[in-house]
Coordinates of C-alpha atoms and ligand atoms in Angstrom, one line a residue:
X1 CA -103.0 -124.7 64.9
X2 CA -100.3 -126.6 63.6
X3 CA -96.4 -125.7 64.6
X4 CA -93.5 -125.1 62.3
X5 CA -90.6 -126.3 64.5
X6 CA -87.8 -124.6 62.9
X7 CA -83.7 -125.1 63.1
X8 CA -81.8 -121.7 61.8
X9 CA -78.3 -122.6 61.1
X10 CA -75.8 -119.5 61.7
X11 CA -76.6 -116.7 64.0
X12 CA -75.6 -113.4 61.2
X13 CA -77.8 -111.3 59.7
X14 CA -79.0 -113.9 56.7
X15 CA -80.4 -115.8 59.7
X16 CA -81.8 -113.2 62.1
X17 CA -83.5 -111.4 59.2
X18 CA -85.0 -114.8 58.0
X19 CA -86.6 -115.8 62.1
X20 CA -87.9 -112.0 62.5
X21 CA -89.5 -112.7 58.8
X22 CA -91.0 -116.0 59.6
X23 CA -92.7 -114.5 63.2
X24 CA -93.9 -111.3 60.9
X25 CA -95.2 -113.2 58.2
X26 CA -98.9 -113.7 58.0
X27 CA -99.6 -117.7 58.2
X28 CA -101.5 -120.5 59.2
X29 CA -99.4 -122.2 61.6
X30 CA -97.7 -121.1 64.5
X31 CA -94.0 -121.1 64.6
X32 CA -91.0 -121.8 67.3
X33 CA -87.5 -120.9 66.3
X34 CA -84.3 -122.4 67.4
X35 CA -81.4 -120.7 66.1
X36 CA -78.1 -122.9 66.5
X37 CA -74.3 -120.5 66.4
X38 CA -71.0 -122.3 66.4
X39 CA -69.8 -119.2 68.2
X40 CA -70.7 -117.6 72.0
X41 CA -71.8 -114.2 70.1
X42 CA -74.3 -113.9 67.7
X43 CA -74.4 -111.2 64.4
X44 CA -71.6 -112.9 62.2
X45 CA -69.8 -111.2 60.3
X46 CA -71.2 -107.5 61.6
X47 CA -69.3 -108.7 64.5
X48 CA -66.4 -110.5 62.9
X49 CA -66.6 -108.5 59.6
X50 CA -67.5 -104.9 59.8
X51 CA -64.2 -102.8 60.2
X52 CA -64.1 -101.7 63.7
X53 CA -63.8 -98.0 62.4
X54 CA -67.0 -98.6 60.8
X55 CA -69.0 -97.6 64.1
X56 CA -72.5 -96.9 61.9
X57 CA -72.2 -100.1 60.4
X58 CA -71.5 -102.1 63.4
X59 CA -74.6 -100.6 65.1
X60 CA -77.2 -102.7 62.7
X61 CA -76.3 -105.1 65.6
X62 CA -78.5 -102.8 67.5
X63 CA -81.8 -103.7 64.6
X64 CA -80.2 -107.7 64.9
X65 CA -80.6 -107.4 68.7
X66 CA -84.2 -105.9 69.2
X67 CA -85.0 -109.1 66.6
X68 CA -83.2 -111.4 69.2
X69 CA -84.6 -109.9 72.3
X70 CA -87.9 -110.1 71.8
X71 CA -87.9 -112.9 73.5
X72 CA -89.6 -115.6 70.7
X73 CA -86.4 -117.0 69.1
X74 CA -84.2 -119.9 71.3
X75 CA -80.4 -119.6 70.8
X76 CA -77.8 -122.1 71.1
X77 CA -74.4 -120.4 70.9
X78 CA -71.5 -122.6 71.2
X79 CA -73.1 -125.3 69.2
X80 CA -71.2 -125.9 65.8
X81 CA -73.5 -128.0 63.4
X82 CA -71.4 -130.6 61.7
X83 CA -70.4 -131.5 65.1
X84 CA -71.9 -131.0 67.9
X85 CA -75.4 -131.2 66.3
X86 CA -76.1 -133.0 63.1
X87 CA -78.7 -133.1 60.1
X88 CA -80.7 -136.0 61.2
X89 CA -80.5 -134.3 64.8
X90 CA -82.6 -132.0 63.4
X91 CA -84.6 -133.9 60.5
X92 CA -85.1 -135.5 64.3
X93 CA -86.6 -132.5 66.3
X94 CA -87.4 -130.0 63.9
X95 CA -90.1 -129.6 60.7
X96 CA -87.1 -127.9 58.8
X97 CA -83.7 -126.0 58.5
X98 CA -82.9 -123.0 57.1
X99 CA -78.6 -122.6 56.6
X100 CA -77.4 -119.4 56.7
X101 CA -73.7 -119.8 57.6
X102 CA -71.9 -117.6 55.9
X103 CA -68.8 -117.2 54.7
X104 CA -65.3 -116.5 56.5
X105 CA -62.5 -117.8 54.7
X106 CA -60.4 -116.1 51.7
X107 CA -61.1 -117.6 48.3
X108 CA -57.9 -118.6 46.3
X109 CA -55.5 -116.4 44.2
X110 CA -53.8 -118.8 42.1
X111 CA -50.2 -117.2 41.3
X112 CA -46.5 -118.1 42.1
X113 CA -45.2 -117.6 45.7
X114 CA -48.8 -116.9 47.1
X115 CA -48.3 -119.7 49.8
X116 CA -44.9 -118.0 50.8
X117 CA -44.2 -116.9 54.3
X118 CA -45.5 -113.2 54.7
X119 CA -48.4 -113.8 52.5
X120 CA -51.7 -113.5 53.9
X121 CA -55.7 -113.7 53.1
X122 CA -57.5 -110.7 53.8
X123 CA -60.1 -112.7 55.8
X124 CA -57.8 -114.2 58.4
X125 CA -56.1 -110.6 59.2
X126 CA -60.1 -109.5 59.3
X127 CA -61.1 -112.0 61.6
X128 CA -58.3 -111.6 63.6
X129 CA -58.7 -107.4 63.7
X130 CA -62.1 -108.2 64.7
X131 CA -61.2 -111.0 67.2
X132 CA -62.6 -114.2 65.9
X133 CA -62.2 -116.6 68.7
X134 CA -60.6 -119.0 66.3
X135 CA -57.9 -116.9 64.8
X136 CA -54.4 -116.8 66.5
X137 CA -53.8 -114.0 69.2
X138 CA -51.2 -112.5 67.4
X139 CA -50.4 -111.2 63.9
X140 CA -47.1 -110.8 62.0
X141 CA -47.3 -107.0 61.6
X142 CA -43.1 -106.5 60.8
X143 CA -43.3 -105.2 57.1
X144 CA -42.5 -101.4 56.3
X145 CA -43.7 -102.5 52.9
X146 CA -46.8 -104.0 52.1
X147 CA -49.0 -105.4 48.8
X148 CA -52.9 -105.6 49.2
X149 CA -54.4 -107.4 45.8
X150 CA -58.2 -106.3 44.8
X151 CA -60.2 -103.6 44.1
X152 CA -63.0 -103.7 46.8
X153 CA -64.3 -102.5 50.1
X154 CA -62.6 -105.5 51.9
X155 CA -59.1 -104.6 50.4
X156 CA -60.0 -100.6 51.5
X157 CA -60.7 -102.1 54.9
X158 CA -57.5 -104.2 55.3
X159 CA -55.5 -101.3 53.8
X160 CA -57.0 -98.7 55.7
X161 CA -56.2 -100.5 58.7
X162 CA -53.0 -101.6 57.9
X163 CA -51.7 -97.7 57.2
X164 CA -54.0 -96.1 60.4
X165 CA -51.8 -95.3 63.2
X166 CA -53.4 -97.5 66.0
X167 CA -53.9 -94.7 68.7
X168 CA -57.0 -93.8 66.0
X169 CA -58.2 -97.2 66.2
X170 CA -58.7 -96.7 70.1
X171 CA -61.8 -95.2 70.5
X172 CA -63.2 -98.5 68.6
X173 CA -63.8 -102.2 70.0
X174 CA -60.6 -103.5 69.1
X175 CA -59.0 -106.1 71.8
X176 CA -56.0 -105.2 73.6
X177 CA -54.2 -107.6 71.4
X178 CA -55.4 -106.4 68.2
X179 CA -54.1 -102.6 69.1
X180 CA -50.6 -103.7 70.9
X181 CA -50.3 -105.5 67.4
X182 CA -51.1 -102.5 65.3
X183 CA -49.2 -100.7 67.7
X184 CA -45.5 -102.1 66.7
X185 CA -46.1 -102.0 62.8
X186 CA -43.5 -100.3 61.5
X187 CA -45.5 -100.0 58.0
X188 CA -44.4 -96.7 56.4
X189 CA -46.3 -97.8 52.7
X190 CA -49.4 -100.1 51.5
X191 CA -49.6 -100.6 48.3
X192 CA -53.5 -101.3 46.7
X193 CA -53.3 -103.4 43.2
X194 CA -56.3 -103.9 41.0
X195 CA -56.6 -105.3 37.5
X196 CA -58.7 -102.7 36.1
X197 CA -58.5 -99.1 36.1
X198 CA -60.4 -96.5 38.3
X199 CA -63.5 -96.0 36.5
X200 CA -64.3 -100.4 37.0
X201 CA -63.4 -100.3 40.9
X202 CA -65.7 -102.1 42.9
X203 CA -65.2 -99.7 46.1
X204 CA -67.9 -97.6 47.1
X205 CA -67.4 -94.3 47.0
X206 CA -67.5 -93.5 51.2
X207 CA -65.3 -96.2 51.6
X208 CA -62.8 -94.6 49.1
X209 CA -63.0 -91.0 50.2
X210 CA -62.2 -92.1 54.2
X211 CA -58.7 -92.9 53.1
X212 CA -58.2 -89.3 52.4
X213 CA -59.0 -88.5 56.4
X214 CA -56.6 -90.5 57.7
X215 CA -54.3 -88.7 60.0
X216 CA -50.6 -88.6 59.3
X217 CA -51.4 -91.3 56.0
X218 CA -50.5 -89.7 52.4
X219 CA -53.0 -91.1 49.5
X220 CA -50.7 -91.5 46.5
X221 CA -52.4 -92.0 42.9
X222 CA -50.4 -92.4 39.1
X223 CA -51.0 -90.2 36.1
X224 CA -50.5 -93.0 33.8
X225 CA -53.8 -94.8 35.5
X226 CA -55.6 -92.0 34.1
X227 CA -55.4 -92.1 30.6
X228 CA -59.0 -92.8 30.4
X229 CA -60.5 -94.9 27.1
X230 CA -63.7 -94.5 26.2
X231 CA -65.8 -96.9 28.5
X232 CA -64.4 -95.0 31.4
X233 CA -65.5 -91.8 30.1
X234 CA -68.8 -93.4 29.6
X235 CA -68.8 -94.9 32.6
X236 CA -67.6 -91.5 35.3
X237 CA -70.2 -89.8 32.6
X238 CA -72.8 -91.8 33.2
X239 CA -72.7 -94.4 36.6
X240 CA -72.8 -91.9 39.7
X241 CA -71.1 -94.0 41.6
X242 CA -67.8 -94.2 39.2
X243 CA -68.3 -90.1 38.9
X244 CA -67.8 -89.6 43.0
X245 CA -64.9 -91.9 42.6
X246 CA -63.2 -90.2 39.8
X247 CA -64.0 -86.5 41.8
X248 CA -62.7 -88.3 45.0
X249 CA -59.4 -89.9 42.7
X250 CA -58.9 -86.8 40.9
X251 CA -58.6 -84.4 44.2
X252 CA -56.1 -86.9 45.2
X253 CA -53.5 -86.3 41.9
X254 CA -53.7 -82.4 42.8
X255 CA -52.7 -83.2 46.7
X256 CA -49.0 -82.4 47.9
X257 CA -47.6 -85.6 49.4
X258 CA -45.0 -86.2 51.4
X259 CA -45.3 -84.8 54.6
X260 CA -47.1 -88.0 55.9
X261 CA -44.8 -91.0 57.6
X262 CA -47.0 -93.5 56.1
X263 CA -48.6 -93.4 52.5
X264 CA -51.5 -95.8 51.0
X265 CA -50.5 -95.9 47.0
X266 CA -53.8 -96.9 44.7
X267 CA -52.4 -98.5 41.4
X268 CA -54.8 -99.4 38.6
X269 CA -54.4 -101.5 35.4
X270 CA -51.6 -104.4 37.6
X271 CA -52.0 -107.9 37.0
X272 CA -51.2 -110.3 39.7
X273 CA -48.2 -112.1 38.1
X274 CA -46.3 -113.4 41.1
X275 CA -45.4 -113.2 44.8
X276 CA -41.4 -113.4 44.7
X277 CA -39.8 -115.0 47.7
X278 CA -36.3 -114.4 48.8
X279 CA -33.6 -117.4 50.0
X280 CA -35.7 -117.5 53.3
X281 CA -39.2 -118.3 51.8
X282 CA -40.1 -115.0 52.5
X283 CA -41.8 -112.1 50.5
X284 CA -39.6 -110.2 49.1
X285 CA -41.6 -108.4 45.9
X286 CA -44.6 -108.6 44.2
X287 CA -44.9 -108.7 40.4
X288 CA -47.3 -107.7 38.4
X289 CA -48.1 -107.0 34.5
X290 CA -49.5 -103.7 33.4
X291 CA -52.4 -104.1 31.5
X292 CA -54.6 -101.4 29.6
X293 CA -58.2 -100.8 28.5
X294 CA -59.5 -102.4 25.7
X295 CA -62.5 -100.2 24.8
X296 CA -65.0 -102.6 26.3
X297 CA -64.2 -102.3 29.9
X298 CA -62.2 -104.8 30.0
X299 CA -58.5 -105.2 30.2
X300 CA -55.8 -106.6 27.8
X301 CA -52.2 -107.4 28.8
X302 CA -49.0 -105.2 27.8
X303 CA -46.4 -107.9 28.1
X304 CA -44.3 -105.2 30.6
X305 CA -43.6 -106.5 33.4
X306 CA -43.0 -104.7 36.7
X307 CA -42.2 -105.2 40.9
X308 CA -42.6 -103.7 43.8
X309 CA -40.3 -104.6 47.3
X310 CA -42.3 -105.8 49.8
X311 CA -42.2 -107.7 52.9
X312 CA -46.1 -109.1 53.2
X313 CA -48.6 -109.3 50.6
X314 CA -52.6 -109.5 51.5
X315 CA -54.7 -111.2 49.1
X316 CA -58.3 -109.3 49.4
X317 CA -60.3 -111.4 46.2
X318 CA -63.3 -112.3 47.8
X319 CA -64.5 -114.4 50.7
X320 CA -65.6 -118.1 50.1
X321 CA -68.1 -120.6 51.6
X322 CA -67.4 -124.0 53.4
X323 CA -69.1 -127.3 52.9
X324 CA -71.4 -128.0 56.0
X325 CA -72.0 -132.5 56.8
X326 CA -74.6 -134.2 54.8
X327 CA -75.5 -130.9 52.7
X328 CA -75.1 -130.8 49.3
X329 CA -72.2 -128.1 48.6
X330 CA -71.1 -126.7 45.2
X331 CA -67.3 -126.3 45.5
X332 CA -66.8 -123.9 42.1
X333 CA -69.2 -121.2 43.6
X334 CA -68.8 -122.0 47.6
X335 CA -72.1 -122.3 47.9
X336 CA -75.4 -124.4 48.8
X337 CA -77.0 -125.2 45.5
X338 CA -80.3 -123.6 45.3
X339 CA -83.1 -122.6 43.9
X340 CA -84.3 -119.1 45.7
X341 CA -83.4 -120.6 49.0
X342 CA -84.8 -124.2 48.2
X343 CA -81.6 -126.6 48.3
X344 CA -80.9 -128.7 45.6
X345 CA -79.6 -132.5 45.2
X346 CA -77.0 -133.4 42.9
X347 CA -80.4 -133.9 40.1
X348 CA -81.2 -130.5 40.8
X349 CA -84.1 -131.3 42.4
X350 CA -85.3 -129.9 45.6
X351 CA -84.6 -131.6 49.0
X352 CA -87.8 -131.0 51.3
X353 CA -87.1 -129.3 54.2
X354 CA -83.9 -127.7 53.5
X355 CA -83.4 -124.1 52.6
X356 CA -80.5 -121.5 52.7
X357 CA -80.1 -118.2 52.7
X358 CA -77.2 -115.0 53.1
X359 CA -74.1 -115.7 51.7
X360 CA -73.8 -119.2 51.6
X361 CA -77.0 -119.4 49.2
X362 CA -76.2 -116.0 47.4
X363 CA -72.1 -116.5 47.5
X364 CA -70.1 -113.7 49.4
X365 CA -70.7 -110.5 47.7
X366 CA -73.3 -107.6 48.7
X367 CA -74.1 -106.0 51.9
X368 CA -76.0 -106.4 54.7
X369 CA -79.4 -104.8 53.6
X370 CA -79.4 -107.7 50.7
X371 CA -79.5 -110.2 53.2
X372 CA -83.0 -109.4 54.3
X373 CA -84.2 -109.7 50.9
X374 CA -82.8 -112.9 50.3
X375 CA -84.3 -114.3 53.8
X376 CA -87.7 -112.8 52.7
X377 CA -87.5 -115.0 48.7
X378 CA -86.1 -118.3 51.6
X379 CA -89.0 -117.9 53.9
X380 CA -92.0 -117.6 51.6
X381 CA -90.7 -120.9 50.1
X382 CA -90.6 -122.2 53.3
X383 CA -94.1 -121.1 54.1
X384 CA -95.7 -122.7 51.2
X385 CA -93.6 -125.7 51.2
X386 CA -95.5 -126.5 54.4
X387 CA -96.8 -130.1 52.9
X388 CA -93.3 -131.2 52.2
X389 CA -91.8 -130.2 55.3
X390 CA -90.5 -133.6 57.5
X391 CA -92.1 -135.1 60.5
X392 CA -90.2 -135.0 63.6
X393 CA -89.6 -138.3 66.2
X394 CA -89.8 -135.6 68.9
X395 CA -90.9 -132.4 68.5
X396 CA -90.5 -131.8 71.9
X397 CA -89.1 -128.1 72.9
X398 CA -86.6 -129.9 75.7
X399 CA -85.2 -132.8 73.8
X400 CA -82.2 -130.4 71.9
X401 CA -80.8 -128.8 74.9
X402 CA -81.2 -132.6 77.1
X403 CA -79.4 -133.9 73.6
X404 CA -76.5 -130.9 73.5
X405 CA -76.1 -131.6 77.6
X406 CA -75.8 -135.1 77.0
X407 CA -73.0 -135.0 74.4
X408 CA -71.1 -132.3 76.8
X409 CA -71.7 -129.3 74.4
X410 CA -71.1 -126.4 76.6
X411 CA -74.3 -124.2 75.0
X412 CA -74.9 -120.3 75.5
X413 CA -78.3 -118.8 75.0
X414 CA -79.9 -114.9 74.9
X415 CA -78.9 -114.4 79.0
X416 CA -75.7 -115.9 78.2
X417 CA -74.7 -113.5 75.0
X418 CA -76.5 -110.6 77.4
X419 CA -73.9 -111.6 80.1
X420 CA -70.7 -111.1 77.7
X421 CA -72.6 -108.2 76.1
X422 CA -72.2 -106.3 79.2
X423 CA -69.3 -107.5 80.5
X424 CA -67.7 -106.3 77.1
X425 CA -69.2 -103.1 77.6
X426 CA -68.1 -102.6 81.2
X427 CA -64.3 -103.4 79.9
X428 CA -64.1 -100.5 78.0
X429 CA -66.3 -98.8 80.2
X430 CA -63.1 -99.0 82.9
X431 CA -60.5 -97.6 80.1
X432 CA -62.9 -94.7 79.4
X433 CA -64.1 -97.0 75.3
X434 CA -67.8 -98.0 74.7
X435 CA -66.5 -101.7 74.5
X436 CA -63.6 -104.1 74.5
X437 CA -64.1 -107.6 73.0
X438 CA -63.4 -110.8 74.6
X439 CA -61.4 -112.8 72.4
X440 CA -60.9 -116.2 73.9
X441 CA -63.7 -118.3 73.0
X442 CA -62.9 -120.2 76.9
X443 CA -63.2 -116.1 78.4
X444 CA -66.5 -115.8 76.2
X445 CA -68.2 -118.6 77.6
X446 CA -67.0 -117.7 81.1
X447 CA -68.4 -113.9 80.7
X448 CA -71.9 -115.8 79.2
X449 CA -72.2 -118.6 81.7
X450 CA -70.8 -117.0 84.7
X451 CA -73.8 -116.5 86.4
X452 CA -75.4 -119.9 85.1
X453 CA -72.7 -121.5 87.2
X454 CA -72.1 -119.6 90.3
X455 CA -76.2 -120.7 90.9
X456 CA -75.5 -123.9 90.2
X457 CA -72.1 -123.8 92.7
Ligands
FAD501 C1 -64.5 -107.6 55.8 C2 -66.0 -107.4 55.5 C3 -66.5 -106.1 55.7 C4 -67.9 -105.9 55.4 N1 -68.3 -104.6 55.6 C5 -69.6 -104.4 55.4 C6 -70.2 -103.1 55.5 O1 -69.4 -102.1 55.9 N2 -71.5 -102.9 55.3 C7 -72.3 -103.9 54.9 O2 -73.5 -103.7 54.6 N3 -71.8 -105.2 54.7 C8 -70.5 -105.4 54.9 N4 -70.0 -106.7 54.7 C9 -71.0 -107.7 54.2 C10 -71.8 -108.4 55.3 O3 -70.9 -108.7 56.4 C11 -72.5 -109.6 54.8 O4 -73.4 -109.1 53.8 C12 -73.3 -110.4 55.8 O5 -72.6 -110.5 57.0 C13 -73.7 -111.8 55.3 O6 -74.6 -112.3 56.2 P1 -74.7 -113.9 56.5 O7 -75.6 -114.0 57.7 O8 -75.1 -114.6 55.2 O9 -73.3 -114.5 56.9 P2 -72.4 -114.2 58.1 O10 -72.4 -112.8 58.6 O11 -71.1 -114.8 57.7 O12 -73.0 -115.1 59.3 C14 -72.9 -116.5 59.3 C15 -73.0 -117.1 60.7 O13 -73.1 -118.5 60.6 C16 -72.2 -119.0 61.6 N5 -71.8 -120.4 61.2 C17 -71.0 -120.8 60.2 N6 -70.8 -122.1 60.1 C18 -71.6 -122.6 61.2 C19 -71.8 -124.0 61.7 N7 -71.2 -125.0 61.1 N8 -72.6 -124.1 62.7 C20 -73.1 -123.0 63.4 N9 -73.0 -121.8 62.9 C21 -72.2 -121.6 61.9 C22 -71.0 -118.1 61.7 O14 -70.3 -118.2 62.9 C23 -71.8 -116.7 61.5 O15 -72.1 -116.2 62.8 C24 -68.7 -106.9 55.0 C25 -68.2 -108.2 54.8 C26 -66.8 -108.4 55.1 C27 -66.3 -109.8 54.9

């Protein structure tokens, strides 16, 4: 029987869903899986994503891992493609690629003042909560007053985490870093903007009603954002969703407030006008326009103009793609142009061999769960596509990991990501926590290849 060699590009969930799809699929060929990671830890972003609070969420790395360990997938962690291994590396050794690589970095929120000192992406201050190697160790965390622009579950996340005291962030996997940080915030009030009002939010409703739980945090809400029109009504009427939100919102006018040291304000129907600096360059104030429904769901401007002091400002608008060496990229949607997975040359035509999948063939939005139906639309193109796929030089299972050793890449594989799983584990084991992460890519590699080197001397 023939063998579909098979590069996956990005270790998430887009690309672990799509290798457990491929062995599960019923087919005529047999199939060997490499699965290339530019970091030492695989899952993407459930590991560099996922609020640490989010313990249930966090434990679909549990699902990715059974996938992993059965023992029929090769990983290469530590290996970044663009550099350390190429396209016609792999054109080279394998039959085709699938790119799943995700996306990590903030898209843009054109406005005055956004580059200013004190204002931030959401996806930086994520990775860096979560303790992606490639953040810096420390965040600026000196604001009592703080701005946090959208209206979905990322902005709840940052916000949430921004206003939880940190001692209730301890029983999570948050590095020692990451709590000392949270530690000496003196934040006493975040402040959530979104364009829209409360019936067009893009939260879901758990995330929404866990900022009510939050110990010694006050949720403060605005009469004026409820004047309803009447595509909200139709909307909390109708959309189940929107009516738990409203019920959830609605509790939250009625609440006393004030007995809290820190509050989380929600405030609807804001424009993002500017980010005002003061003589330093720094944040100083955020303005925004009011705007109000116009019947269709929409919003229209009001022309009044209004600011809030604050010291930082977190832009939480979405996440974006990056271009990956030799692939096509579309740069208005940060994606790999496709067609269900196939990717596309500037002519729009189909480029054998190449597929993508997860956010960086979908764009950022949806969860995890959409992911694996994405991977299933990539892979059964991939199956049938089996008369275009390319012929490899050397198909040879060896000549990758001879060609990473030869060009010095220091590679991790499933013992190695074992080896820092349990070392992570035994860390917080000692301070009485399920897990402490290593942030340090250097200390990630040690923890994987420890063992791999004290044989070897
Ligand atoms: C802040 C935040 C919170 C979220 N919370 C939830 C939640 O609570 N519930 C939920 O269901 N979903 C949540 N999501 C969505 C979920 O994380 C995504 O749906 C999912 O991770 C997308 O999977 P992916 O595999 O396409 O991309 P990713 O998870 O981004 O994985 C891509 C992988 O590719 C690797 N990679 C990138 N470039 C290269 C390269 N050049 N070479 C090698 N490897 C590379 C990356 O390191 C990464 O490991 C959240 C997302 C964010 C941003």
């Amino acid at each position: 029987m023939p063998t579909l060699r098979l590069a996956i590009v990005g270790a998430g969930p887009a690309g672990i869903y799509a290798a457990d799809i491929l062995l599960r699929e019923a087919r005529g060929f047999d199939v060997a899986i490499d699965l290339f990671e530019q970091l030492p830890a695989p899952y993407g972003l459930v590991r560099y994503g996922v609020a640490p609070d989010h313990p249930r969420i966090k434990g679909i790395v549990n699902a990715l891992r059974d996938v992993l360990d059965r023992g029929d997938i090769r990983i290469f962690g530590n290996v970044r493609f663009g550099e350390d291994i190429t396209l016609d590396d792999l054109k080279r050794h394998y039959n085709a690629v699938v790119f799943s690589t995700g996306a990590i970095k903030d898209a843009d929120l054109d406005i005055p003042g956004i580059d200013l000192d004190g204002s931030y992406g959401a996806a930086d201050f994520v990775s860096w909560f979560d303790g992606h190697p490639d953040v810096p160790r420390t965040w600026p965390l000196t604001a009592e007053s703080v701005a946090v622009i959208g209206n979905g579950n990322v902005a709840l996340d940052v916000s949430r985490i921004l206003a939880k005291h940190a001692e209730d962030l301890l029983p999570t996997e948050i590095p020692a870093s990451v709590y000392e940080g949270l530690q000496s915030s003196p934040v006493t009030d975040v402040h959530v903007f979104g364009r829209r009002g409360p019936a067009q939010v893009k939260f879901t409703p758990l995330e929404l009603r866990e900022l009510g739980e939050l110990r010694d945090v006050d949720m403060v809400v605005y009469d004026e954002d409820f004047d309803h029109d009447e595509a909200s009504k139709l909307a909390i009427a109708t959309n189940k969703q929107v009516t738990v939100i409203d019920r959830v919102l609605q509790q939250w006018r009625t609440r006393e407030v004030g007995a809290a040291s820190r509050r989380l304000h929600l405030h609807f129907y804001a424009k993002p006008l500017e980010v005002v600096g003061d003589e330093a360059g720094k944040v100083s104030a955020f303005r925004y326009e009011r705007t109000r429904p116009n019947g269709q769901g929409g919003v229209d401007g009001t022309g009044e103009v209004r600011e809030v002091p604050i010291q930082a400002l977190y832009r939480a608008v979405g996440y974006v793609g990056s271009p990956l060496p030799g692939v096509p990229f579309d740069e208005r949607y940060g994606v790999i142009p496709n067609h269900e997975g196939k990717v596309l040359d500037e002519d729009a035509t189909p480029i054998p061999g190449v597929y993508a999948t997860g956010w960086i063939k979908r764009g950022p939005v949806g969860l995890i769960g959409h992911t694996k139906s994405d991977a299933m639309e990539t892979v059964q193109h991939l199956v049938t596509d089996q008369g275009s796929w390319w012929t490899p030089e050397d198909p040879s299972p060896e000549a990758v990991p001879a060609l990473l050793r030869e060009r010095g890449v220091e590679y991790t594989d499933l013992q190695g990501w074992h080896a820092l799983d349990e070392h992570e584990i035994a860390l917080g084991a000692a301070e009485g926590r399920a897990r402490i992460k290593v942030v340090p890519r250097e200390a990630m590699i040690d923890a994987s290849l420890r063992r791999v080197r004290a044989e070897q001397g």
